[in-house]
CSV table of C-alpha atoms in Angstrom, one decimal:
chain,number,residue,atom,x,y,z
D,1,MET,CA,-40.6,16.3,-86.3
D,2,THR,CA,-43.5,18.5,-87.3
D,3,ALA,CA,-43.4,19.7,-90.9
D,4,PRO,CA,-43.1,23.5,-91.2
D,5,ASN,CA,-46.3,25.2,-92.3
D,6,PRO,CA,-45.4,28.6,-93.7
D,7,GLN,CA,-48.9,29.9,-93.9
D,8,PHE,CA,-49.6,29.1,-90.3
D,9,GLU,CA,-46.3,30.7,-89.3
D,10,ALA,CA,-46.9,33.9,-91.3
D,11,ASP,CA,-50.4,34.2,-89.8
D,12,CYS,CA,-49.1,33.5,-86.3
D,13,ILE,CA,-46.3,36.0,-86.6
D,14,ARG,CA,-48.6,38.7,-87.9
D,15,ARG,CA,-51.1,38.2,-85.0
D,16,ILE,CA,-48.3,38.0,-82.3
D,17,LEU,CA,-46.9,41.3,-83.5
D,18,ALA,CA,-50.4,42.7,-83.4
D,19,GLY,CA,-50.6,41.8,-79.7
D,20,GLU,CA,-51.7,38.2,-79.4
D,21,ARG,CA,-48.5,37.3,-77.6
D,22,HIS,CA,-49.7,33.9,-76.3
D,23,LEU,CA,-49.7,32.5,-79.9
D,24,PHE,CA,-45.9,32.4,-79.7
D,25,HIS,CA,-46.2,29.1,-77.8
D,26,SER,CA,-47.8,27.5,-80.8
D,27,LEU,CA,-45.3,29.1,-83.2
D,28,ILE,CA,-42.2,27.9,-81.4
D,29,ARG,CA,-43.5,24.4,-80.4
D,30,PRO,CA,-42.7,22.6,-83.7
D,31,CYS,CA,-39.1,23.9,-83.5
D,32,GLU,CA,-38.3,22.8,-80.0
D,33,ARG,CA,-36.7,19.5,-80.7
D,34,ALA,CA,-34.5,20.8,-83.5
D,35,ILE,CA,-33.4,23.7,-81.3
D,36,TYR,CA,-32.5,21.5,-78.4
D,37,PHE,CA,-30.7,18.8,-80.3
D,38,LEU,CA,-28.7,21.3,-82.4
D,39,LEU,CA,-27.6,22.9,-79.1
D,40,LEU,CA,-26.9,19.6,-77.4
D,41,SER,CA,-24.7,18.7,-80.4
D,42,LEU,CA,-22.8,21.9,-80.0
D,43,LEU,CA,-22.6,22.1,-76.2
D,44,ARG,CA,-22.6,18.4,-75.3
D,45,ASN,CA,-24.2,19.1,-72.0
D,46,GLU,CA,-27.9,18.6,-71.4
D,47,THR,CA,-28.4,21.3,-68.7
D,48,GLU,CA,-26.6,23.9,-70.8
D,49,ALA,CA,-28.4,22.9,-74.0
D,50,GLU,CA,-31.7,23.3,-72.2
D,51,ASP,CA,-30.8,26.7,-70.9
D,52,ALA,CA,-29.5,27.8,-74.3
D,53,ALA,CA,-32.7,26.5,-75.9
D,54,GLN,CA,-34.7,28.7,-73.5
D,55,GLU,CA,-32.5,31.7,-74.3
D,56,THR,CA,-32.9,31.0,-78.0
D,57,ALA,CA,-36.7,30.9,-77.7
D,58,ILE,CA,-36.7,34.2,-75.9
D,59,LYS,CA,-34.4,35.8,-78.5
D,60,VAL,CA,-36.7,34.6,-81.2
D,61,TYR,CA,-39.7,36.1,-79.4
D,62,LEU,CA,-38.0,39.4,-78.8
D,63,ASN,CA,-36.7,39.6,-82.4
D,64,LEU,CA,-39.7,38.4,-84.1
D,65,LYS,CA,-40.3,41.7,-85.9
D,66,ASN,CA,-37.0,41.2,-87.7
D,67,PHE,CA,-38.0,38.0,-89.3
D,68,ARG,CA,-38.3,38.8,-93.0
D,69,GLY,CA,-40.0,35.7,-94.3
D,70,ASP,CA,-37.4,35.2,-97.1
D,71,ALA,CA,-36.1,32.2,-95.2
D,72,GLN,CA,-38.1,29.4,-93.6
D,73,PHE,CA,-39.1,30.3,-90.0
D,74,ARG,CA,-37.4,27.2,-88.6
D,75,THR,CA,-34.2,27.9,-90.5
D,76,TRP,CA,-34.1,31.4,-89.0
D,77,VAL,CA,-34.8,30.0,-85.6
D,78,LEU,CA,-32.0,27.5,-85.9
D,79,SER,CA,-29.5,30.1,-87.0
D,80,ILE,CA,-30.3,32.0,-83.8
D,81,ALA,CA,-29.8,28.7,-81.8
D,82,ARG,CA,-26.5,28.1,-83.5
D,83,ASN,CA,-25.3,31.6,-82.7
D,84,GLU,CA,-26.4,31.1,-79.1
D,85,GLY,CA,-24.5,27.9,-78.9
D,86,LEU,CA,-21.3,29.2,-80.6
D,87,GLY,CA,-21.4,32.3,-78.4
D,88,ARG,CA,-21.4,30.1,-75.3
D,89,LEU,CA,-18.6,28.0,-76.6
D,90,ARG,CA,-16.5,31.1,-77.4
D,91,LYS,CA,-17.2,32.6,-74.0
D,92,ALA,CA,-16.1,29.4,-72.3
D,93,GLY,CA,-13.1,29.1,-74.6
D,94,THR,CA,-14.1,25.5,-75.2
D,95,ARG,CA,-14.4,25.3,-78.9
D,96,ARG,CA,-13.0,21.8,-79.3
D,97,GLU,CA,-10.2,20.7,-81.5
D,98,ASP,CA,-12.2,18.1,-83.3
D,99,SER,CA,-14.4,20.7,-85.0
D,100,LEU,CA,-11.4,22.7,-86.2
D,101,ASP,CA,-9.6,19.7,-87.6
D,102,ALA,CA,-12.7,18.4,-89.3
D,103,GLU,CA,-13.4,21.7,-91.1
D,104,THR,CA,-10.5,21.0,-93.4
D,105,ASP,CA,-11.2,17.3,-93.7
D,106,GLU,CA,-14.2,17.4,-96.0
D,107,GLN,CA,-12.8,16.1,-99.2
D,108,THR,CA,-11.3,12.9,-97.7
D,109,GLY,CA,-14.3,10.8,-98.5
D,110,ASP,CA,-12.4,7.6,-98.4
D,111,TYR,CA,-13.5,5.1,-95.8
D,112,THR,CA,-13.8,1.4,-95.4
D,113,PRO,CA,-17.2,0.4,-94.2
D,114,ALA,CA,-17.8,-2.5,-91.9
D,115,VAL,CA,-17.8,-5.3,-94.4
D,116,LEU,CA,-20.5,-7.8,-93.7
D,117,THR,CA,-21.6,-10.7,-95.7
D,118,CYS,CA,-24.7,-11.5,-93.8
D,119,TRP,CA,-26.7,-8.6,-92.6
D,120,ARG,CA,-30.0,-9.0,-91.0
D,121,GLU,CA,-32.1,-5.9,-90.5
D,122,VAL,CA,-32.7,-4.7,-87.0
D,123,PRO,CA,-36.4,-3.8,-86.8
D,124,SER,CA,-37.6,-0.6,-85.0
D,125,GLU,CA,-39.3,-2.8,-82.4
D,126,ALA,CA,-35.8,-3.7,-81.1
D,127,LEU,CA,-35.7,-0.1,-79.8
D,128,GLU,CA,-37.9,-1.3,-77.0
D,129,ARG,CA,-34.6,-2.6,-75.6
D,130,GLN,CA,-33.0,0.4,-73.9
D,131,GLU,CA,-29.5,-0.6,-74.6
D,132,LEU,CA,-30.0,-0.3,-78.4
D,133,GLY,CA,-31.2,3.3,-78.1
D,134,ALA,CA,-28.3,4.0,-75.7
D,135,MET,CA,-25.8,2.5,-78.2
D,136,LEU,CA,-27.1,4.5,-81.1
D,137,ARG,CA,-27.1,7.7,-79.1
D,138,LYS,CA,-23.6,7.2,-77.9
D,139,ALA,CA,-22.4,6.6,-81.4
D,140,VAL,CA,-24.0,9.8,-82.7
D,141,GLU,CA,-22.7,11.8,-79.8
D,142,GLY,CA,-19.2,10.4,-80.4
D,143,LEU,CA,-19.1,11.8,-84.0
D,144,PRO,CA,-16.9,14.9,-84.6
D,145,GLU,CA,-19.1,18.0,-84.1
D,146,ILE,CA,-19.5,18.9,-87.8
D,147,TYR,CA,-20.8,15.4,-88.6
D,148,ARG,CA,-22.9,15.2,-85.6
D,149,ASN,CA,-24.7,18.5,-86.4
D,150,VAL,CA,-25.6,17.3,-89.9
D,151,VAL,CA,-26.8,13.9,-88.7
D,152,LEU,CA,-29.0,15.6,-86.1
D,153,LEU,CA,-30.7,17.9,-88.5
D,154,ARG,CA,-30.8,15.7,-91.6
D,155,ASP,CA,-31.5,12.2,-90.2
D,156,ILE,CA,-33.0,12.9,-86.8
D,157,GLU,CA,-35.0,16.1,-87.4
D,158,GLU,CA,-35.4,15.1,-91.1
D,159,MET,CA,-34.7,18.5,-92.5
D,160,ASP,CA,-33.9,18.7,-96.2
D,161,VAL,CA,-30.4,19.5,-97.5
D,162,ARG,CA,-31.2,23.1,-98.2
D,163,GLU,CA,-32.6,23.9,-94.8
D,164,THR,CA,-29.8,22.1,-93.1
D,165,ALA,CA,-27.2,24.1,-95.0
D,166,ALA,CA,-29.0,27.3,-94.2
D,167,ALA,CA,-29.3,26.5,-90.5
D,168,LEU,CA,-25.6,25.5,-90.2
D,169,GLY,CA,-24.3,28.3,-92.4
D,170,ILE,CA,-22.5,25.8,-94.8
D,171,THR,CA,-23.0,24.9,-98.4
D,172,GLU,CA,-25.4,22.2,-99.6
D,173,GLY,CA,-22.4,20.3,-101.0
D,174,ALA,CA,-20.8,20.3,-97.5
D,175,VAL,CA,-24.0,19.0,-96.0
D,176,LYS,CA,-24.0,16.0,-98.4
D,177,VAL,CA,-20.3,15.2,-97.9
D,178,ARG,CA,-20.6,15.5,-94.1
D,179,LEU,CA,-23.7,13.4,-94.0
D,180,HIS,CA,-22.0,10.7,-96.1
D,181,ARG,CA,-19.0,10.6,-93.8
D,182,ALA,CA,-21.2,10.6,-90.7
D,183,ARG,CA,-23.3,7.7,-91.9
D,184,ALA,CA,-20.2,5.8,-93.0
D,185,LEU,CA,-18.6,6.3,-89.5
D,186,LEU,CA,-21.8,5.2,-87.9
D,187,GLN,CA,-22.1,2.1,-90.1
D,188,GLY,CA,-18.5,1.2,-89.4
D,189,GLU,CA,-18.9,1.6,-85.7
D,190,LEU,CA,-22.4,0.1,-85.2
D,191,ALA,CA,-23.1,-2.5,-87.8
D,192,PRO,CA,-20.8,-5.1,-86.3
D,193,ARG,CA,-22.4,-4.6,-82.9
D,194,LEU,CA,-26.0,-4.7,-84.0
D,195,GLU,CA,-26.2,-8.4,-84.8
D,196,GLY,CA,-27.5,-9.3,-81.4
D,197,PHE,CA,-30.5,-7.0,-82.0
D,198,ALA,CA,-31.6,-8.7,-85.3
D,199,PRO,CA,-34.4,-11.2,-85.1
D,200,LYS,CA,-33.2,-14.8,-85.1
D,201,ARG,CA,-33.6,-16.4,-88.5
D,202,LYS,CA,-34.9,-19.9,-89.0
D,203,GLY,CA,-32.3,-22.3,-90.3
D,204,VAL,CA,-32.8,-24.8,-93.0
D,205,PHE,CA,-34.4,-27.3,-90.7
D,206,GLY,CA,-36.7,-24.8,-89.0
D,207,TRP,CA,-34.4,-24.5,-86.0
D,208,LEU,CA,-33.5,-21.1,-84.7
D,209,ARG,CA,-29.9,-20.3,-85.4
M,1,MET,CA,-17.3,0.3,-117.5
M,2,ARG,CA,-18.2,-1.7,-114.4
M,3,ILE,CA,-17.9,0.1,-111.2
M,4,ASP,CA,-16.1,-1.4,-108.2
M,5,CYS,CA,-17.0,-1.7,-104.6
M,6,LYS,CA,-15.1,1.4,-103.5
M,7,HIS,CA,-17.0,3.4,-106.1
M,8,VAL,CA,-20.3,2.2,-104.7
M,9,TRP,CA,-19.3,3.0,-101.2
M,10,GLU,CA,-18.6,6.6,-102.2
M,11,HIS,CA,-22.1,7.1,-103.3
M,12,ILE,CA,-24.0,5.1,-100.7
M,13,SER,CA,-25.4,8.1,-98.8
M,14,ALA,CA,-26.5,9.8,-101.9
M,15,TYR,CA,-28.0,6.6,-103.2
M,16,ILE,CA,-30.1,6.2,-100.0
M,17,ASP,CA,-31.3,9.7,-100.3
M,18,GLY,CA,-32.2,9.2,-104.0
M,19,GLU,CA,-29.7,11.8,-105.1
M,20,VAL,CA,-27.7,9.9,-107.7
M,21,ASP,CA,-28.5,10.4,-111.3
M,22,VAL,CA,-30.3,7.7,-113.4
M,23,GLY,CA,-27.1,6.4,-115.1
M,24,LEU,CA,-25.1,6.0,-111.9
M,25,ARG,CA,-28.1,4.4,-110.1
M,26,ALA,CA,-28.4,1.8,-112.8
M,27,GLU,CA,-24.6,1.0,-112.5
M,28,ILE,CA,-24.9,0.7,-108.7
M,29,ASP,CA,-28.0,-1.5,-109.0
M,30,LYS,CA,-26.2,-3.7,-111.4
M,31,HIS,CA,-23.3,-4.0,-109.0
M,32,LEU,CA,-25.5,-4.7,-106.1
M,33,GLU,CA,-27.2,-7.7,-107.9
M,34,THR,CA,-24.0,-9.6,-107.7
M,35,CYS,CA,-22.1,-8.1,-104.8
M,36,GLU,CA,-23.2,-9.4,-101.4
M,37,ILE,CA,-20.8,-7.2,-99.5
M,38,CYS,CA,-22.0,-4.0,-101.0
M,39,SER,CA,-25.6,-5.1,-100.6
M,40,ALA,CA,-24.9,-5.7,-96.9
M,41,VAL,CA,-23.1,-2.3,-96.5
M,42,LEU,CA,-26.0,-0.6,-98.2
M,43,ASP,CA,-28.7,-2.4,-96.2
M,44,SER,CA,-26.9,-1.9,-92.9
M,45,THR,CA,-26.4,1.8,-93.6
M,46,ARG,CA,-30.0,2.3,-94.6
M,47,ASN,CA,-31.2,0.4,-91.5
M,48,LEU,CA,-29.0,2.6,-89.3
M,49,VAL,CA,-30.4,5.7,-90.8
M,50,VAL,CA,-33.9,4.5,-90.0
M,51,LEU,CA,-33.1,3.4,-86.4
M,52,VAL,CA,-31.3,6.6,-85.5
M,53,ALA,CA,-34.2,8.7,-86.8
M,54,ASP,CA,-36.7,6.9,-84.4
M,55,ASP,CA,-38.1,9.3,-81.9
M,56,ARG,CA,-37.3,6.9,-79.1
M,57,VAL,CA,-33.5,7.3,-79.7
M,58,PHE,CA,-33.3,11.0,-79.2
M,59,GLU,CA,-35.9,12.2,-76.7
M,60,LEU,CA,-36.2,15.6,-75.1
M,61,PRO,CA,-35.4,15.6,-71.4
M,62,ALA,CA,-38.5,15.0,-69.2
M,63,GLY,CA,-40.3,18.3,-68.6
M,64,PHE,CA,-38.2,20.2,-71.2
M,65,SER,CA,-41.3,21.6,-73.0
M,66,GLN,CA,-43.1,22.6,-69.8
M,67,ARG,CA,-40.0,24.5,-68.5
M,68,LEU,CA,-39.4,26.2,-71.8
M,69,HIS,CA,-43.0,27.5,-72.0
M,70,ALA,CA,-43.1,28.5,-68.4
M,71,ARG,CA,-40.0,30.6,-68.9
M,72,LEU,CA,-41.4,32.1,-72.1
M,73,GLU,CA,-44.6,32.9,-70.3
M,74,LYS,CA,-42.7,34.9,-67.8
M,75,GLU,CA,-40.8,36.7,-70.5
M,76,MET,CA,-44.0,37.5,-72.4
M,77,GLU,CA,-45.6,39.1,-69.3
M,78,THR,CA,-42.9,41.7,-69.2
M,79,ALA,CA,-41.9,42.3,-72.9
M,80,GLY,CA,-43.5,42.4,-76.2
M,81,PRO,CA,-41.9,41.1,-79.4
């Protein structure tokens, strides 16, 4: 993710509104990934998420004069993306049960993690193996919507708690609780299955175990 | 008071993000020194957070950016912001 640069953004916006329309490409580029993955999280369909991402970018462009600068630009963009996604779900009448159930489930922080006595770290190089990436993706995609959104923005797009809360229209406390639950669910699901991706450790006699 | 495993698990996410206060962090650290299970739970959770954040896991579809900017270009020819 590219870190937001408020000075660059403010400058860009001023110049775009003054007529240098082509600068919009540079303005929106750092937000592309976050827009797409937020929409993919909501819509769960790549083609529709891409179409909604394009619509979002156009709406941002057409409404640029309404950006007040009291929020971060990317936060504002993501709230437009979220509205676009929710609008599509409402229209299709497909707002799923899981999201409604989970709204009321925030305080039940109890969980039992995958209890491991011997954990060997899986290095990032293991991602060269396609099946590891696929396994991680599937696990994130399998989370209930409200947890998935938070993981995508906090852990994947590396947005801070405040920005995530603003983009999703929830409190900072809710972001923290949901992130905790989401990571716990992922750990429980994935940790036991990751053993095969950890490097082999040398045994006492120098043999590979 | 010594904290138990369950108490540690409740705070794992905040611990990873550096969001627990000094007192609680010290309690958790002390617990981790002697509890292999909680250490493994913490390490595996932290490892997962790192792996999931890797750009190779969630990639934009091929050609996404080109298509987006082509559509924007078209829009920008006809309308101003």
